[in-house]
């Protein structure tokens, strides 16, 4: 949301507010609310990164978290996850 609003609206105070509000609304709509994630659009507006920011560190970090969680859950539990793909 931060990169989208930064690109479409520019670095204005009201664009930051819309980006944070939209990010929280999307999290509520998908039932994945994580309150600290509401600050991500603010960080994007403060640092003004380009779209490569989505690949690294954002997507790379998310992929690493998923891999670590899968390995940990499958090593420490009797049941395997995921049961199907």
PDB file of C-alpha atoms in Angstrom:
ATOM      1  CA  UNK A   1       0.000   0.000   0.000  1.00  0.00           C
ATOM      2  CA  UNK A   2       2.800   2.374   0.842  1.00  0.00           C
ATOM      3  CA  UNK A   3       4.522   2.034  -2.527  1.00  0.00           C
ATOM      4  CA  UNK A   4       1.223   2.278  -4.396  1.00  0.00           C
ATOM      5  CA  UNK A   5       0.129   5.468  -2.659  1.00  0.00           C
ATOM      6  CA  UNK A   6       3.617   6.962  -2.860  1.00  0.00           C
ATOM      7  CA  UNK A   7       3.683   6.356  -6.614  1.00  0.00           C
ATOM      8  CA  UNK A   8       0.115   7.495  -7.321  1.00  0.00           C
ATOM      9  CA  UNK A   9      -0.223  10.428  -4.898  1.00  0.00           C
ATOM     10  CA  UNK A  10       3.297  11.561  -4.114  1.00  0.00           C
ATOM     11  CA  UNK A  11       4.903  12.211  -0.726  1.00  0.00           C
ATOM     12  CA  UNK A  12       2.046  14.126   0.935  1.00  0.00           C
ATOM     13  CA  UNK A  13       0.808  13.809   4.512  1.00  0.00           C
ATOM     14  CA  UNK A  14      -2.685  12.847   3.380  1.00  0.00           C
ATOM     15  CA  UNK A  15      -1.287  10.100   1.126  1.00  0.00           C
ATOM     16  CA  UNK A  16       0.445   8.582   4.165  1.00  0.00           C
ATOM     17  CA  UNK A  17      -2.858   8.601   6.049  1.00  0.00           C
ATOM     18  CA  UNK A  18      -4.675   6.955   3.130  1.00  0.00           C
ATOM     19  CA  UNK A  19      -1.931   4.326   2.764  1.00  0.00           C
ATOM     20  CA  UNK A  20      -2.030   3.396   6.460  1.00  0.00           C
ATOM     21  CA  UNK A  21      -5.827   3.336   6.511  1.00  0.00           C
ATOM     22  CA  UNK A  22      -6.004   1.217   3.375  1.00  0.00           C
ATOM     23  CA  UNK A  23      -3.360  -1.198   4.674  1.00  0.00           C
ATOM     24  CA  UNK A  24      -5.304  -1.683   7.912  1.00  0.00           C
ATOM     25  CA  UNK A  25      -8.593  -2.071   6.013  1.00  0.00           C
ATOM     26  CA  UNK A  26      -7.059  -4.735   3.747  1.00  0.00           C
ATOM     27  CA  UNK A  27      -5.654  -6.579   6.769  1.00  0.00           C
ATOM     28  CA  UNK A  28      -9.071  -6.466   8.445  1.00  0.00           C
ATOM     29  CA  UNK A  29     -10.760  -7.661   5.248  1.00  0.00           C
ATOM     30  CA  UNK A  30      -8.407 -10.615   4.922  1.00  0.00           C
ATOM     31  CA  UNK A  31      -8.535 -11.343   8.667  1.00  0.00           C
ATOM     32  CA  UNK A  32      -4.744 -11.016   8.950  1.00  0.00           C
ATOM     33  CA  UNK A  33      -4.564  -7.987  11.240  1.00  0.00           C
ATOM     34  CA  UNK A  34      -1.082  -7.314  12.566  1.00  0.00           C
ATOM     35  CA  UNK A  35      -1.054  -3.859  14.209  1.00  0.00           C
ATOM     36  CA  UNK A  36       2.691  -3.182  13.769  1.00  0.00           C
ATOM     37  CA  UNK A  37       2.263  -3.718  10.022  1.00  0.00           C
ATOM     38  CA  UNK A  38       0.248  -0.501   9.926  1.00  0.00           C
ATOM     39  CA  UNK A  39       3.543   1.367  10.238  1.00  0.00           C
ATOM     40  CA  UNK A  40       4.950  -0.159   7.039  1.00  0.00           C
ATOM     41  CA  UNK A  41       3.429   2.511   4.738  1.00  0.00           C
ATOM     42  CA  UNK A  42       4.916   5.209   6.993  1.00  0.00           C
ATOM     43  CA  UNK A  43       8.351   3.597   6.683  1.00  0.00           C
ATOM     44  CA  UNK A  44       7.946   3.465   2.910  1.00  0.00           C
ATOM     45  CA  UNK A  45       7.061   7.159   2.782  1.00  0.00           C
ATOM     46  CA  UNK A  46      10.017   8.092   4.990  1.00  0.00           C
ATOM     47  CA  UNK A  47      12.578   6.094   2.993  1.00  0.00           C
ATOM     48  CA  UNK A  48      11.003   6.520  -0.489  1.00  0.00           C
ATOM     49  CA  UNK A  49      12.333   3.249  -1.949  1.00  0.00           C
ATOM     50  CA  UNK A  50      11.727   2.108  -5.513  1.00  0.00           C
ATOM     51  CA  UNK A  51       9.631  -0.912  -6.520  1.00  0.00           C
ATOM     52  CA  UNK A  52      12.604  -3.272  -6.054  1.00  0.00           C
ATOM     53  CA  UNK A  53      11.850  -2.921  -2.339  1.00  0.00           C
ATOM     54  CA  UNK A  54       9.015  -5.418  -2.879  1.00  0.00           C
ATOM     55  CA  UNK A  55      11.430  -8.121  -4.017  1.00  0.00           C
ATOM     56  CA  UNK A  56      14.156  -7.495  -1.486  1.00  0.00           C
ATOM     57  CA  UNK A  57      13.727  -7.315   1.489  1.00  0.00           C
ATOM     58  CA  UNK A  58       9.929  -7.743   1.540  1.00  0.00           C
ATOM     59  CA  UNK A  59       9.289 -10.873  -0.562  1.00  0.00           C
ATOM     60  CA  UNK A  60      12.655 -12.418   0.263  1.00  0.00           C
ATOM     61  CA  UNK A  61      11.997 -11.993   3.980  1.00  0.00           C
ATOM     62  CA  UNK A  62       8.485 -13.417   3.734  1.00  0.00           C
ATOM     63  CA  UNK A  63       9.761 -16.443   1.789  1.00  0.00           C
ATOM     64  CA  UNK A  64      12.508 -17.039   4.347  1.00  0.00           C
ATOM     65  CA  UNK A  65       9.966 -16.899   7.200  1.00  0.00           C
ATOM     66  CA  UNK A  66       7.747 -19.463   5.449  1.00  0.00           C
ATOM     67  CA  UNK A  67      10.674 -21.822   4.829  1.00  0.00           C
ATOM     68  CA  UNK A  68      11.864 -21.596   8.452  1.00  0.00           C
ATOM     69  CA  UNK A  69       8.304 -22.178   9.732  1.00  0.00           C
ATOM     70  CA  UNK A  70       7.819 -25.229   7.490  1.00  0.00           C
ATOM     71  CA  UNK A  71      11.132 -26.763   8.537  1.00  0.00           C
ATOM     72  CA  UNK A  72      10.537 -26.074  12.233  1.00  0.00           C
ATOM     73  CA  UNK A  73       6.970 -27.431  12.217  1.00  0.00           C
ATOM     74  CA  UNK A  74       7.913 -30.568  10.312  1.00  0.00           C
ATOM     75  CA  UNK A  75      10.935 -31.322  12.517  1.00  0.00           C
ATOM     76  CA  UNK A  76       9.278 -30.729  15.896  1.00  0.00           C
ATOM     77  CA  UNK A  77       5.828 -32.266  15.320  1.00  0.00           C
ATOM     78  CA  UNK A  78       4.579 -35.756  14.522  1.00  0.00           C
ATOM     79  CA  UNK A  79       2.126 -34.508  11.882  1.00  0.00           C
ATOM     80  CA  UNK A  80       3.545 -32.994   8.711  1.00  0.00           C
ATOM     81  CA  UNK A  81       2.548 -29.607   7.372  1.00  0.00           C
ATOM     82  CA  UNK A  82       1.180 -28.936   4.848  1.00  0.00           C
ATOM     83  CA  UNK A  83      -0.950 -32.031   4.446  1.00  0.00           C
ATOM     84  CA  UNK A  84      -1.591 -31.174   0.797  1.00  0.00           C
ATOM     85  CA  UNK A  85      -0.569 -28.433  -1.651  1.00  0.00           C
TER      86      UNK A  85
END
